[in-house]
Every structure is written in C-alpha cells, then in structure tokens.
Amino acid sequence: MTTQDGMDEGAPIEKDTVSMYFVRAAVAKLPAAAQLQALAAAGIPAEWLGMAHARVPASAFSALWLAVGRALDDEFFGLDRRGMKVGSYALMCQAVISCTTMERAIKRILRGFAVFLDEVAGELVVQGPRAELRLHNRIADAADRRFADETFLVLTHGLLCWLIGRRFVLDEVSFTHPRPDHAAEYTRMFCEHLCFEQPLTAIRFDAELLRAPIVQSAETLQSFLATAPQSVFLRYKNDDSWTARLRRRLRQASIQAGETHWPLLEELATELGTNPTTLRRRLEAEGTSYQQLKDRLRSDLAIDRLVSSQASVDELALELGFHDASAFHRAFRRWTGLPPGAYRRREQGEPERESR
C-alpha cells in the first residue's frame, strides 16, 4: 500500500535519532528516582543527560514519552497545571476520525486540547489565502513554555498529516522564544522557514489545505495509535528542506557497496542546481552546515550498525569513510559520550568492562 505522498506504507521508517534536548525536557518534571526508571525503560543511559550533543534512537524517545506519561499520568509531560491524562490523545484521535475535512479536524483537535489543558490553547485564523494555527501559552517558566509549544505543534501537525495521508507543506513557523541550540531539529519537524522572538507561536500554511479530505478511518486509527508517539513525531517529518535533500543524497552514498567517499559540498551543489555559497547559506538558514549534517548521519548510521550488525569497529570505520578506527573512536565518543565498543555492549545488555 502506498500513501498519497508516494510513501510505501510497508517500508520501514528511516533510522532517525532525537536530540538529547528533547530527552532532558521530557523527564524534567519527574523526581530523580522516577527519571532513572523512565530512562531505563527506554534504554537511555542516565549519564547521557549531561551530554549536550548525544542523540538517541527515535524508538527510544518514543518509549521514553510513554514511560514519562505513565509515571506522571500526563501525556503532556507535566507542563500544564491541569495535565493531560493517559488516554487523552487517543480519545481526541477517536473524536476527529469522523471529520470530513482538515478544517473540521483542526477545530475539533483544538477543542480537545482546550478540554484537557488550562494554560495552552490553539486558535485557527484564516486571512485570505493563508491559514494560521496560533498558540496561546500562559505557562510561566520559559523553558517549560518552549517545550509546551514544541509538544503541542508536534502532536497537532503529526496528527493532521496522518489524517489527510500526506505531509502538508508549512509556509512558515514562528516562535515567541529566541533561537535555541536545537533549532536545526525544527527544520525536520516542521519546515525550513523559521522565525524567532515573534509576538506569537504559529504555523502558517495555504488555506486551500483546509479543504483536504480526511482519508483515514477507525480501522487505520488502531494501527496509528499502536505505534504512537513515534508515528506522530517521525512519520511525517519535513522531506522538502535543503537539509533533508542533502541527507537523502548522503544516505544513498552510504549504502552503496564499498562506498567510503562522501561527496564534496561543491559536488552536491552542482547536483542540486545551485552553487556552494548559496547552498551554505541555505543550510545555515536551516540551522545546520554540511559538516554537521554529515556528522549527524554518520552518527545515526554508526548507532544503527553497532546495534543491528556484527560488523567490527574497524569495518564500521571503513564503511563510514573514516581514515582509521582511531578517528572513528574519537568521533563516536564525541557524538555519544562512549566509545563504540562500550555503546554496543550497553545496548546488548553485556556487563561493562574497560574499553579503549
């Protein structure tokens, strides 16, 4: 089965990782002991909380979201003073599945959040050819307010994309908070056109999309909920940004047999019909660079291969285009805080031992 965006319904979701920022934010409202329990349930080492650049598999973050929800009985991470009891999101999904258009679904979703939350609410505003979904957030703490905005938008946008069977293009996303260190994550979650320190947090899109029909049913809803929240925050990531386009091209290079050469930025710019200077500027506008993008992909591939294969560290170093195993060791420790051998043993549940 193929979705309307051409995505093979039976194909595995691309191996992705999630910034440690989201892990720290997710467990922030838990007491220390409960934090350790939730992290353990998700297979995330507690010491990684202090590693700014560490990343975790998307499946691990999904498991963490569920573990935190159970611990707090709150699917909104304890951010709102009322809370969103476990089962609330499923109930809201069941309420919107009978809608016929995206406009009706949005309005029903926003009414649902208004029932479950006190301090965060959404409003749909249509002005001529453009529609805006505006957030009104009265949470006092700035960090909590930012994470609440992110969570609200992810839950809403992800559900809407699923309901119409494709990712719908956002023209722009504005945030009231300053540009954070993890802003590059937003380009994959939403779009590349981001504005910060704005009067309100909002997503903006073509008002014609409000007429898009709902293509899902009560039967397909069961499958969607069975894989939530990963099906919400990962399934419909932004594949149109320059970051995503380069990532796809680099993934193609990484899976070619015997490939150890990563394309140069100049080569990629030519392939994409632009010049290196323009490509650098576009990546910078999306909060990243070619080197950061390549390192991120190498990190994702290395984590996946360490966990899912028996390849030696030397073989992985060669496969990922490193000159030698030592360079791979240094890079992997920088990405995750652990050498590759220790990471593999931890994921496989083996006892710790001294590693190079």
PDB file of N, CA, C and O in Angstrom, residues 241-285:
ATOM      1  N   SER A 241      13.100  20.213   2.885  1.00  0.00           N
ATOM      2  CA  SER A 241      14.141  21.185   3.210  1.00  0.00           C
ATOM      3  C   SER A 241      15.450  20.816   2.521  1.00  0.00           C
ATOM      4  O   SER A 241      15.653  19.681   2.077  1.00  0.00           O
ATOM      5  N   TRP A 242      16.364  21.770   2.443  1.00  0.00           N
ATOM      6  CA  TRP A 242      17.692  21.502   1.876  1.00  0.00           C
ATOM      7  C   TRP A 242      18.421  20.479   2.736  1.00  0.00           C
ATOM      8  O   TRP A 242      19.142  19.622   2.234  1.00  0.00           O
ATOM      9  N   THR A 243      18.207  20.562   4.050  1.00  0.00           N
ATOM     10  CA  THR A 243      18.827  19.589   4.957  1.00  0.00           C
ATOM     11  C   THR A 243      18.367  18.173   4.614  1.00  0.00           C
ATOM     12  O   THR A 243      19.187  17.249   4.519  1.00  0.00           O
ATOM     13  N   ALA A 244      17.061  18.006   4.420  1.00  0.00           N
ATOM     14  CA  ALA A 244      16.533  16.679   4.110  1.00  0.00           C
ATOM     15  C   ALA A 244      17.022  16.187   2.751  1.00  0.00           C
ATOM     16  O   ALA A 244      17.327  15.002   2.579  1.00  0.00           O
ATOM     17  N   ARG A 245      17.107  17.086   1.771  1.00  0.00           N
ATOM     18  CA  ARG A 245      17.553  16.686   0.438  1.00  0.00           C
ATOM     19  C   ARG A 245      19.004  16.217   0.464  1.00  0.00           C
ATOM     20  O   ARG A 245      19.361  15.202  -0.151  1.00  0.00           O
ATOM     21  N   LEU A 246      19.842  16.943   1.188  1.00  0.00           N
ATOM     22  CA  LEU A 246      21.245  16.519   1.292  1.00  0.00           C
ATOM     23  C   LEU A 246      21.368  15.230   2.092  1.00  0.00           C
ATOM     24  O   LEU A 246      22.193  14.367   1.765  1.00  0.00           O
ATOM     25  N   ARG A 247      20.560  15.100   3.116  1.00  0.00           N
ATOM     26  CA  ARG A 247      20.607  13.881   3.921  1.00  0.00           C
ATOM     27  C   ARG A 247      20.251  12.660   3.074  1.00  0.00           C
ATOM     28  O   ARG A 247      20.891  11.613   3.180  1.00  0.00           O
ATOM     29  N   ARG A 248      19.223  12.791   2.227  1.00  0.00           N
ATOM     30  CA  ARG A 248      18.857  11.670   1.359  1.00  0.00           C
ATOM     31  C   ARG A 248      19.999  11.322   0.411  1.00  0.00           C
ATOM     32  O   ARG A 248      20.292  10.145   0.182  1.00  0.00           O
ATOM     33  N   ARG A 249      20.644  12.349  -0.137  1.00  0.00           N
ATOM     34  CA  ARG A 249      21.756  12.097  -1.066  1.00  0.00           C
ATOM     35  C   ARG A 249      22.916  11.416  -0.350  1.00  0.00           C
ATOM     36  O   ARG A 249      23.540  10.485  -0.884  1.00  0.00           O
ATOM     37  N   LEU A 250      23.210  11.837   0.870  1.00  0.00           N
ATOM     38  CA  LEU A 250      24.300  11.226   1.627  1.00  0.00           C
ATOM     39  C   LEU A 250      23.951   9.799   2.035  1.00  0.00           C
ATOM     40  O   LEU A 250      24.831   8.935   2.069  1.00  0.00           O
ATOM     41  N   ARG A 251      22.685   9.555   2.348  1.00  0.00           N
ATOM     42  CA  ARG A 251      22.290   8.182   2.676  1.00  0.00           C
ATOM     43  C   ARG A 251      22.474   7.266   1.471  1.00  0.00           C
ATOM     44  O   ARG A 251      22.859   6.103   1.604  1.00  0.00           O
ATOM     45  N   GLN A 252      22.175   7.775   0.282  1.00  0.00           N
ATOM     46  CA  GLN A 252      22.384   6.976  -0.925  1.00  0.00           C
ATOM     47  C   GLN A 252      23.852   6.599  -1.073  1.00  0.00           C
ATOM     48  O   GLN A 252      24.185   5.458  -1.403  1.00  0.00           O
ATOM     49  N   ALA A 253      24.733   7.554  -0.797  1.00  0.00           N
ATOM     50  CA  ALA A 253      26.176   7.270  -0.887  1.00  0.00           C
ATOM     51  C   ALA A 253      26.591   6.263   0.163  1.00  0.00           C
ATOM     52  O   ALA A 253      27.418   5.384  -0.088  1.00  0.00           O
ATOM     53  N   SER A 254      25.983   6.347   1.344  1.00  0.00           N
ATOM     54  CA  SER A 254      26.417   5.493   2.459  1.00  0.00           C
ATOM     55  C   SER A 254      26.031   4.035   2.273  1.00  0.00           C
ATOM     56  O   SER A 254      26.650   3.152   2.870  1.00  0.00           O
ATOM     57  N   ILE A 255      25.000   3.757   1.457  1.00  0.00           N
ATOM     58  CA  ILE A 255      24.560   2.374   1.321  1.00  0.00           C
ATOM     59  C   ILE A 255      25.107   1.704   0.073  1.00  0.00           C
ATOM     60  O   ILE A 255      24.834   0.532  -0.170  1.00  0.00           O
ATOM     61  N   GLN A 256      25.883   2.427  -0.721  1.00  0.00           N
ATOM     62  CA  GLN A 256      26.494   1.814  -1.890  1.00  0.00           C
ATOM     63  C   GLN A 256      27.621   0.891  -1.444  1.00  0.00           C
ATOM     64  O   GLN A 256      28.435   1.244  -0.584  1.00  0.00           O
ATOM     65  N   ALA A 257      27.661  -0.289  -1.994  1.00  0.00           N
ATOM     66  CA  ALA A 257      28.661  -1.286  -1.602  1.00  0.00           C
ATOM     67  C   ALA A 257      30.065  -0.733  -1.772  1.00  0.00           C
ATOM     68  O   ALA A 257      30.432  -0.246  -2.840  1.00  0.00           O
ATOM     69  N   GLY A 258      30.834  -0.817  -0.706  1.00  0.00           N
ATOM     70  CA  GLY A 258      32.227  -0.397  -0.765  1.00  0.00           C
ATOM     71  C   GLY A 258      32.428   1.102  -0.772  1.00  0.00           C
ATOM     72  O   GLY A 258      33.541   1.586  -0.926  1.00  0.00           O
ATOM     73  N   GLU A 259      31.372   1.873  -0.611  1.00  0.00           N
ATOM     74  CA  GLU A 259      31.466   3.336  -0.660  1.00  0.00           C
ATOM     75  C   GLU A 259      32.137   3.867   0.604  1.00  0.00           C
ATOM     76  O   GLU A 259      31.697   3.609   1.710  1.00  0.00           O
ATOM     77  N   THR A 260      33.230   4.585   0.434  1.00  0.00           N
ATOM     78  CA  THR A 260      33.900   5.199   1.579  1.00  0.00           C
ATOM     79  C   THR A 260      34.127   6.688   1.344  1.00  0.00           C
ATOM     80  O   THR A 260      34.695   7.352   2.188  1.00  0.00           O
ATOM     81  N   HIS A 261      33.684   7.199   0.196  1.00  0.00           N
ATOM     82  CA  HIS A 261      33.906   8.600  -0.145  1.00  0.00           C
ATOM     83  C   HIS A 261      32.606   9.378  -0.018  1.00  0.00           C
ATOM     84  O   HIS A 261      31.602   9.023  -0.624  1.00  0.00           O
ATOM     85  N   TRP A 262      32.621  10.404   0.831  1.00  0.00           N
ATOM     86  CA  TRP A 262      31.453  11.264   0.942  1.00  0.00           C
ATOM     87  C   TRP A 262      31.579  12.385  -0.089  1.00  0.00           C
ATOM     88  O   TRP A 262      32.648  12.976  -0.231  1.00  0.00           O
ATOM     89  N   PRO A 263      30.498  12.717  -0.794  1.00  0.00           N
ATOM     90  CA  PRO A 263      30.581  13.769  -1.808  1.00  0.00           C
ATOM     91  C   PRO A 263      31.012  15.098  -1.197  1.00  0.00           C
ATOM     92  O   PRO A 263      30.706  15.402  -0.043  1.00  0.00           O
ATOM     93  N   LEU A 264      31.698  15.897  -1.980  1.00  0.00           N
ATOM     94  CA  LEU A 264      32.065  17.237  -1.550  1.00  0.00           C
ATOM     95  C   LEU A 264      30.853  18.159  -1.662  1.00  0.00           C
ATOM     96  O   LEU A 264      29.938  17.918  -2.459  1.00  0.00           O
ATOM     97  N   LEU A 265      30.848  19.213  -0.866  1.00  0.00           N
ATOM     98  CA  LEU A 265      29.750  20.167  -0.916  1.00  0.00           C
ATOM     99  C   LEU A 265      29.600  20.729  -2.315  1.00  0.00           C
ATOM    100  O   LEU A 265      28.491  20.929  -2.811  1.00  0.00           O
ATOM    101  N   GLU A 266      30.733  20.968  -2.982  1.00  0.00           N
ATOM    102  CA  GLU A 266      30.701  21.527  -4.337  1.00  0.00           C
ATOM    103  C   GLU A 266      29.997  20.564  -5.299  1.00  0.00           C
ATOM    104  O   GLU A 266      29.238  20.996  -6.184  1.00  0.00           O
ATOM    105  N   GLU A 267      30.246  19.272  -5.125  1.00  0.00           N
ATOM    106  CA  GLU A 267      29.600  18.273  -5.984  1.00  0.00           C
ATOM    107  C   GLU A 267      28.093  18.242  -5.755  1.00  0.00           C
ATOM    108  O   GLU A 267      27.299  18.170  -6.702  1.00  0.00           O
ATOM    109  N   LEU A 268      27.698  18.326  -4.493  1.00  0.00           N
ATOM    110  CA  LEU A 268      26.280  18.299  -4.172  1.00  0.00           C
ATOM    111  C   LEU A 268      25.567  19.552  -4.674  1.00  0.00           C
ATOM    112  O   LEU A 268      24.427  19.478  -5.143  1.00  0.00           O
ATOM    113  N   ALA A 269      26.235  20.698  -4.566  1.00  0.00           N
ATOM    114  CA  ALA A 269      25.636  21.942  -5.049  1.00  0.00           C
ATOM    115  C   ALA A 269      25.342  21.837  -6.548  1.00  0.00           C
ATOM    116  O   ALA A 269      24.261  22.242  -7.010  1.00  0.00           O
ATOM    117  N   THR A 270      26.284  21.269  -7.301  1.00  0.00           N
ATOM    118  CA  THR A 270      26.081  21.103  -8.739  1.00  0.00           C
ATOM    119  C   THR A 270      24.900  20.177  -9.011  1.00  0.00           C
ATOM    120  O   THR A 270      24.049  20.458  -9.863  1.00  0.00           O
ATOM    121  N   GLU A 271      24.817  19.074  -8.277  1.00  0.00           N
ATOM    122  CA  GLU A 271      23.700  18.127  -8.449  1.00  0.00           C
ATOM    123  C   GLU A 271      22.356  18.798  -8.192  1.00  0.00           C
ATOM    124  O   GLU A 271      21.360  18.488  -8.849  1.00  0.00           O
ATOM    125  N   LEU A 272      22.327  19.710  -7.211  1.00  0.00           N
ATOM    126  CA  LEU A 272      21.081  20.345  -6.807  1.00  0.00           C
ATOM    127  C   LEU A 272      20.779  21.617  -7.598  1.00  0.00           C
ATOM    128  O   LEU A 272      19.796  22.315  -7.321  1.00  0.00           O
ATOM    129  N   GLY A 273      21.637  21.923  -8.580  1.00  0.00           N
ATOM    130  CA  GLY A 273      21.397  23.066  -9.444  1.00  0.00           C
ATOM    131  C   GLY A 273      21.631  24.406  -8.794  1.00  0.00           C
ATOM    132  O   GLY A 273      20.958  25.393  -9.125  1.00  0.00           O
ATOM    133  N   THR A 274      22.574  24.461  -7.848  1.00  0.00           N
ATOM    134  CA  THR A 274      22.891  25.726  -7.194  1.00  0.00           C
ATOM    135  C   THR A 274      24.401  25.842  -7.083  1.00  0.00           C
ATOM    136  O   THR A 274      25.143  25.060  -7.683  1.00  0.00           O
ATOM    137  N   ASN A 275      24.890  26.813  -6.346  1.00  0.00           N
ATOM    138  CA  ASN A 275      26.333  26.968  -6.159  1.00  0.00           C
ATOM    139  C   ASN A 275      26.674  26.776  -4.689  1.00  0.00           C
ATOM    140  O   ASN A 275      25.792  26.885  -3.819  1.00  0.00           O
ATOM    141  N   PRO A 276      27.942  26.485  -4.374  1.00  0.00           N
ATOM    142  CA  PRO A 276      28.316  26.186  -2.985  1.00  0.00           C
ATOM    143  C   PRO A 276      27.968  27.291  -1.997  1.00  0.00           C
ATOM    144  O   PRO A 276      27.511  27.015  -0.882  1.00  0.00           O
ATOM    145  N   THR A 277      28.172  28.543  -2.387  1.00  0.00           N
ATOM    146  CA  THR A 277      27.890  29.649  -1.474  1.00  0.00           C
ATOM    147  C   THR A 277      26.410  29.714  -1.121  1.00  0.00           C
ATOM    148  O   THR A 277      26.036  29.864   0.050  1.00  0.00           O
ATOM    149  N   THR A 278      25.563  29.572  -2.127  1.00  0.00           N
ATOM    150  CA  THR A 278      24.115  29.596  -1.886  1.00  0.00           C
ATOM    151  C   THR A 278      23.689  28.416  -1.039  1.00  0.00           C
ATOM    152  O   THR A 278      22.868  28.556  -0.116  1.00  0.00           O
ATOM    153  N   LEU A 279      24.259  27.240  -1.318  1.00  0.00           N
ATOM    154  CA  LEU A 279      23.901  26.047  -0.546  1.00  0.00           C
ATOM    155  C   LEU A 279      24.305  26.208   0.913  1.00  0.00           C
ATOM    156  O   LEU A 279      23.550  25.845   1.824  1.00  0.00           O
ATOM    157  N   ARG A 280      25.502  26.767   1.150  1.00  0.00           N
ATOM    158  CA  ARG A 280      25.934  27.001   2.539  1.00  0.00           C
ATOM    159  C   ARG A 280      24.972  27.942   3.249  1.00  0.00           C
ATOM    160  O   ARG A 280      24.624  27.741   4.419  1.00  0.00           O
ATOM    161  N   ARG A 281      24.535  28.999   2.555  1.00  0.00           N
ATOM    162  CA  ARG A 281      23.622  29.979   3.161  1.00  0.00           C
ATOM    163  C   ARG A 281      22.282  29.332   3.488  1.00  0.00           C
ATOM    164  O   ARG A 281      21.693  29.594   4.540  1.00  0.00           O
ATOM    165  N   ARG A 282      21.800  28.474   2.592  1.00  0.00           N
ATOM    166  CA  ARG A 282      20.510  27.832   2.820  1.00  0.00           C
ATOM    167  C   ARG A 282      20.585  26.864   3.998  1.00  0.00           C
ATOM    168  O   ARG A 282      19.650  26.772   4.795  1.00  0.00           O
ATOM    169  N   LEU A 283      21.682  26.148   4.104  1.00  0.00           N
ATOM    170  CA  LEU A 283      21.850  25.245   5.246  1.00  0.00           C
ATOM    171  C   LEU A 283      21.969  26.048   6.548  1.00  0.00           C
ATOM    172  O   LEU A 283      21.410  25.668   7.571  1.00  0.00           O
ATOM    173  N   GLU A 284      22.687  27.146   6.471  1.00  0.00           N
ATOM    174  CA  GLU A 284      22.841  27.999   7.663  1.00  0.00           C
ATOM    175  C   GLU A 284      21.489  28.544   8.103  1.00  0.00           C
ATOM    176  O   GLU A 284      21.196  28.613   9.306  1.00  0.00           O
ATOM    177  N   ALA A 285      20.646  28.912   7.138  1.00  0.00           N
ATOM    178  CA  ALA A 285      19.313  29.420   7.472  1.00  0.00           C
ATOM    179  C   ALA A 285      18.465  28.351   8.146  1.00  0.00           C
ATOM    180  O   ALA A 285      17.559  28.664   8.923  1.00  0.00           O
TER     181      ALA A 285
END
